[in-house]
Short mmCIF file of C-alpha atoms in Angstrom, two decimals:
data_model
loop_
_atom_site.label_atom_id
_atom_site.label_comp_id
_atom_site.label_asym_id
_atom_site.label_seq_id
_atom_site.Cartn_x
_atom_site.Cartn_y
_atom_site.Cartn_z
CA MET A 1 -0.06 0.11 0.17
CA LEU A 2 2.93 2.47 0.92
CA LEU A 3 4.57 1.64 -2.42
CA ALA A 4 1.46 2.62 -4.39
CA VAL A 5 1.20 5.81 -2.57
CA PHE A 6 4.71 6.34 -3.11
CA GLY A 7 4.39 5.72 -6.99
CA LEU A 8 1.39 7.45 -7.25
CA ILE A 9 3.21 10.95 -5.75
CA ALA A 10 6.08 10.33 -7.97
CA LEU A 11 3.47 10.04 -11.35
CA GLN A 12 1.97 13.47 -9.79
CA PHE A 13 5.66 15.19 -9.98
CA TRP A 14 6.30 13.58 -13.47
CA PHE A 15 3.46 15.38 -14.76
CA PHE A 16 3.86 18.34 -12.99
CA ALA A 17 7.69 18.63 -14.06
CA HIS A 18 6.35 18.27 -18.01
CA VAL A 19 3.66 21.24 -17.22
CA ALA A 20 6.32 23.33 -15.83
CA TYR A 21 8.92 22.82 -18.70
CA TRP A 22 6.11 23.65 -20.94
CA VAL A 23 5.73 26.70 -19.59
CA LYS A 24 8.65 28.00 -21.44
CA PHE A 25 9.47 25.63 -24.12
CA ASP A 26 7.26 24.17 -26.88
CA PRO A 27 6.15 20.36 -26.77
CA GLY A 28 7.35 18.68 -29.58
CA SER A 29 4.35 16.31 -29.83
CA THR A 30 2.01 15.23 -27.51
CA ALA A 31 0.60 11.53 -26.51
CA PHE A 32 -2.35 11.78 -28.92
CA MET A 33 -0.26 12.96 -31.96
CA ARG A 34 2.39 9.96 -31.20
CA ALA A 35 -0.81 7.41 -30.94
CA ARG A 36 -2.15 8.80 -34.35
CA LEU A 37 1.33 8.40 -35.71
CA GLU A 38 1.31 4.78 -34.99
CA ILE A 39 -2.02 4.07 -36.05
CA LEU A 40 -1.04 5.65 -39.47
CA ARG A 41 2.35 3.86 -39.54
CA GLU A 42 0.24 0.51 -39.46
CA ASP A 43 -0.88 1.17 -43.24
CA ASN A 44 1.88 3.00 -44.22
CA PRO A 45 5.46 2.54 -42.14
CA ASN A 46 6.58 5.89 -43.94
CA ALA A 47 3.58 8.05 -42.65
CA LYS A 48 4.46 11.41 -40.74
CA LEU A 49 2.30 13.48 -39.21
CA ARG A 50 1.69 17.52 -40.89
CA HIS A 51 2.72 19.81 -37.95
CA GLN A 52 4.35 22.86 -37.74
CA TRP A 53 4.28 24.92 -34.76
CA VAL A 54 3.94 28.81 -34.92
CA PRO A 55 3.84 31.28 -32.23
CA TYR A 56 0.70 32.94 -30.46
CA GLN A 57 1.07 36.04 -32.36
CA LYS A 58 1.21 34.59 -35.83
CA ILE A 59 -2.34 32.67 -35.50
CA SER A 60 -5.30 34.42 -36.88
CA PRO A 61 -7.34 36.39 -33.82
CA HIS A 62 -10.51 35.15 -36.05
CA LEU A 63 -9.41 31.10 -35.36
CA LYS A 64 -8.70 32.28 -31.58
CA ARG A 65 -11.96 33.56 -31.14
CA ALA A 66 -14.03 30.54 -33.28
CA LEU A 67 -12.47 28.27 -31.11
CA ILE A 68 -13.25 29.97 -27.90
CA ALA A 69 -16.70 30.33 -29.27
CA ALA A 70 -17.03 26.74 -30.27
CA GLU A 71 -15.40 24.99 -27.62
CA ASP A 72 -15.45 26.81 -24.42
CA ALA A 73 -17.00 30.08 -24.04
CA LYS A 74 -16.13 30.60 -20.50
CA PHE A 75 -12.38 29.90 -21.30
CA LEU A 76 -11.20 33.41 -19.71
CA GLN A 77 -13.55 33.29 -16.90
CA HIS A 78 -13.00 29.74 -15.25
CA HIS A 79 -9.95 28.14 -13.82
CA GLY A 80 -9.87 25.04 -15.79
CA PHE A 81 -13.42 23.81 -15.19
CA ASP A 82 -16.71 24.56 -16.45
CA TRP A 83 -19.12 23.22 -13.44
CA ASP A 84 -22.27 23.52 -15.26
CA GLY A 85 -20.86 21.66 -18.07
CA ILE A 86 -19.23 18.97 -16.13
CA LYS A 87 -22.95 18.29 -14.27
CA GLN A 88 -24.78 18.18 -17.55
CA ALA A 89 -22.07 15.60 -18.68
CA TRP A 90 -22.12 13.90 -15.58
CA GLU A 91 -25.96 13.40 -15.69
CA ARG A 92 -25.69 12.06 -19.55
CA ASN A 93 -22.96 9.35 -18.46
CA ARG A 94 -25.00 8.29 -15.70
CA ARG A 95 -27.93 8.05 -18.10
CA GLU A 96 -25.84 6.15 -20.44
CA GLY A 97 -24.03 4.10 -18.05
CA ASP A 98 -20.66 4.70 -19.58
CA ILE A 99 -18.52 8.10 -20.22
CA VAL A 100 -19.91 9.41 -23.38
CA ALA A 101 -19.52 13.18 -22.65
CA GLY A 102 -16.78 15.21 -20.51
CA GLY A 103 -17.97 18.85 -20.40
CA SER A 104 -14.37 19.34 -21.09
CA THR A 105 -13.22 23.13 -21.32
CA ILE A 106 -10.14 24.05 -23.49
CA THR A 107 -7.45 23.36 -20.63
CA GLN A 108 -8.85 19.81 -19.72
CA GLN A 109 -8.58 18.76 -23.68
CA LEU A 110 -5.10 20.20 -23.54
CA ALA A 111 -4.40 18.01 -20.37
CA LYS A 112 -5.68 14.99 -22.44
CA ASN A 113 -4.16 15.78 -25.56
CA LEU A 114 -0.62 16.37 -23.99
CA PHE A 115 -0.51 12.84 -21.63
CA PHE A 116 -3.38 10.68 -22.90
CA SER A 117 -4.10 8.94 -26.07
CA GLY A 118 -6.33 5.81 -24.82
CA LYS A 119 -9.92 4.88 -23.99
CA ARG A 120 -11.82 7.17 -21.73
CA THR A 121 -12.18 5.72 -18.18
CA TRP A 122 -12.73 7.26 -14.76
CA TRP A 123 -9.32 7.05 -13.44
CA ARG A 124 -8.18 8.65 -16.53
CA LYS A 125 -10.64 11.84 -16.34
CA ALA A 126 -9.38 11.82 -12.29
CA GLN A 127 -5.74 12.27 -13.47
CA GLU A 128 -6.80 14.79 -16.26
CA THR A 129 -8.46 17.02 -13.62
CA VAL A 130 -5.19 16.83 -11.64
CA ILE A 131 -3.16 18.10 -14.70
CA THR A 132 -5.74 20.35 -15.58
CA ALA A 133 -5.23 22.31 -12.30
CA MET A 134 -1.43 22.10 -12.66
CA LEU A 135 -1.77 23.61 -16.11
CA GLU A 136 -4.23 26.65 -15.00
CA ALA A 137 -2.01 27.11 -12.03
CA LEU A 138 1.35 27.20 -13.74
CA MET A 139 0.60 28.73 -17.27
CA SER A 140 -0.95 32.11 -18.09
CA LYS A 141 -4.46 31.80 -20.35
CA GLN A 142 -2.42 32.72 -23.49
CA ARG A 143 0.15 30.13 -22.78
CA ILE A 144 -2.41 27.31 -22.51
CA PHE A 145 -4.27 28.67 -25.63
CA GLU A 146 -1.27 28.72 -27.87
CA ILE A 147 0.04 25.00 -26.81
CA TYR A 148 -3.64 24.31 -27.44
CA LEU A 149 -4.03 26.16 -31.04
CA ASN A 150 -0.69 23.86 -31.75
CA VAL A 151 -1.68 20.31 -31.15
CA ILE A 152 -4.93 20.23 -31.56
CA GLU A 153 -6.33 17.45 -34.56
CA TRP A 154 -7.80 18.83 -37.87
CA GLY A 155 -7.63 15.98 -40.12
CA ASP A 156 -6.20 12.52 -40.30
CA GLY A 157 -2.64 13.37 -39.19
CA VAL A 158 -2.77 17.19 -39.35
CA PHE A 159 -2.39 18.86 -36.27
CA GLY A 160 -2.03 22.48 -35.03
CA ALA A 161 -3.46 25.94 -36.69
CA GLU A 162 -0.53 26.12 -39.30
CA ALA A 163 -0.97 22.51 -40.98
CA ALA A 164 -4.68 22.71 -40.83
CA ALA A 165 -4.55 26.27 -42.64
CA ARG A 166 -2.17 24.57 -45.25
CA TYR A 167 -4.48 21.58 -45.63
CA HIS A 168 -7.86 22.65 -45.94
CA TYR A 169 -6.99 26.08 -47.39
CA GLY A 170 -3.27 26.45 -48.97
CA GLY A 171 -2.35 29.55 -46.85
CA THR A 172 -1.25 30.28 -43.31
CA ALA A 173 -2.61 30.08 -39.79
CA ALA A 174 -1.82 33.68 -39.70
CA GLY A 175 -4.13 34.85 -42.86
CA LEU A 176 -7.02 33.01 -41.89
CA SER A 177 -10.27 34.71 -42.40
CA ALA A 178 -13.25 34.79 -40.10
CA GLU A 179 -15.39 32.78 -42.37
CA GLN A 180 -12.47 30.13 -42.49
CA ALA A 181 -11.59 30.09 -38.94
CA ALA A 182 -15.29 29.27 -38.20
CA ARG A 183 -15.35 26.41 -40.63
CA LEU A 184 -11.99 25.11 -38.69
CA ALA A 185 -13.72 25.45 -35.32
CA ALA A 186 -16.57 23.37 -36.51
CA MET A 187 -14.71 20.66 -37.61
CA THR A 188 -12.88 20.35 -33.99
CA PRO A 189 -15.24 17.50 -32.47
CA SER A 190 -14.74 15.26 -35.75
CA PRO A 191 -11.92 16.18 -37.48
CA ARG A 192 -11.12 13.45 -39.50
CA ARG A 193 -14.16 13.43 -41.18
CA TYR A 194 -13.42 16.58 -43.16
CA GLY A 195 -10.88 16.90 -45.86
CA PRO A 196 -9.97 19.79 -47.77
CA GLY A 197 -13.23 21.55 -49.35
CA ALA A 198 -15.44 19.50 -47.20
CA ASN A 199 -19.31 21.30 -47.12
CA THR A 200 -22.07 19.30 -45.53
CA ALA A 201 -25.08 21.01 -44.48
CA TYR A 202 -23.99 20.02 -41.04
CA LEU A 203 -20.76 21.98 -41.53
CA ARG A 204 -22.19 24.86 -43.02
CA GLN A 205 -24.89 25.32 -40.36
CA ARG A 206 -22.55 25.06 -37.71
CA THR A 207 -20.16 27.39 -39.15
CA ALA A 208 -22.69 30.18 -39.61
CA MET A 209 -23.40 29.59 -35.68
CA ILE A 210 -19.92 29.71 -34.70
CA TYR A 211 -19.18 32.82 -36.96
CA ALA A 212 -22.15 34.73 -35.23
CA ARG A 213 -20.92 33.79 -31.79
CA ALA A 214 -17.36 34.60 -32.46
CA GLN A 215 -18.03 38.22 -33.30
CA GLY A 216 -18.06 39.16 -29.42
CA VAL A 217 -15.78 36.87 -27.84
CA ARG A 218 -12.66 38.23 -26.30
CA VAL A 219 -9.26 36.34 -26.28
CA PRO A 220 -6.16 36.04 -24.15
#
């Protein structure tokens, strides 16, 4: 029992050390990115991810506003957790008898992507909560958002705003228009479903909704 406690404490120090390092230094990849690369290489041993880190200032403010509007409207107000969203997700999971919704904020999504890649479990959600608190305690909102913008998925093997802009629009993250940004934000729940030029009725509807909401959003 004592050995297990020491092991758990050591694990938390390991997570903490990584988060502290990323306050100043950019993560080269995430656990989720590495897992996706392994899957791609099952079919093509030479497969590579599309990913290019860009600093926060070189990402369109339209994309920043669109993502907050789509993913986490209370991002600037909360300390990592949207309790109303968590309550709604808890009630849905209880009804379904499984983890089908997470009520995740941008910080929680970043915690998951940085360190985890497997199936949702209650243990992983608990550890995610601890890492989320670490991220919020050590990083500014802008730093959390900068990393998030650079590591989220926007296509099969496509990660980060710069790769997404090039893959979907042949441009740069800095040059994304408000409509393009809203469309990218609309893709985030199912990013591998949409290739360049995707134009389904659902995507058009969700893009229009995000475009309208994004106009009044503040960003870090």
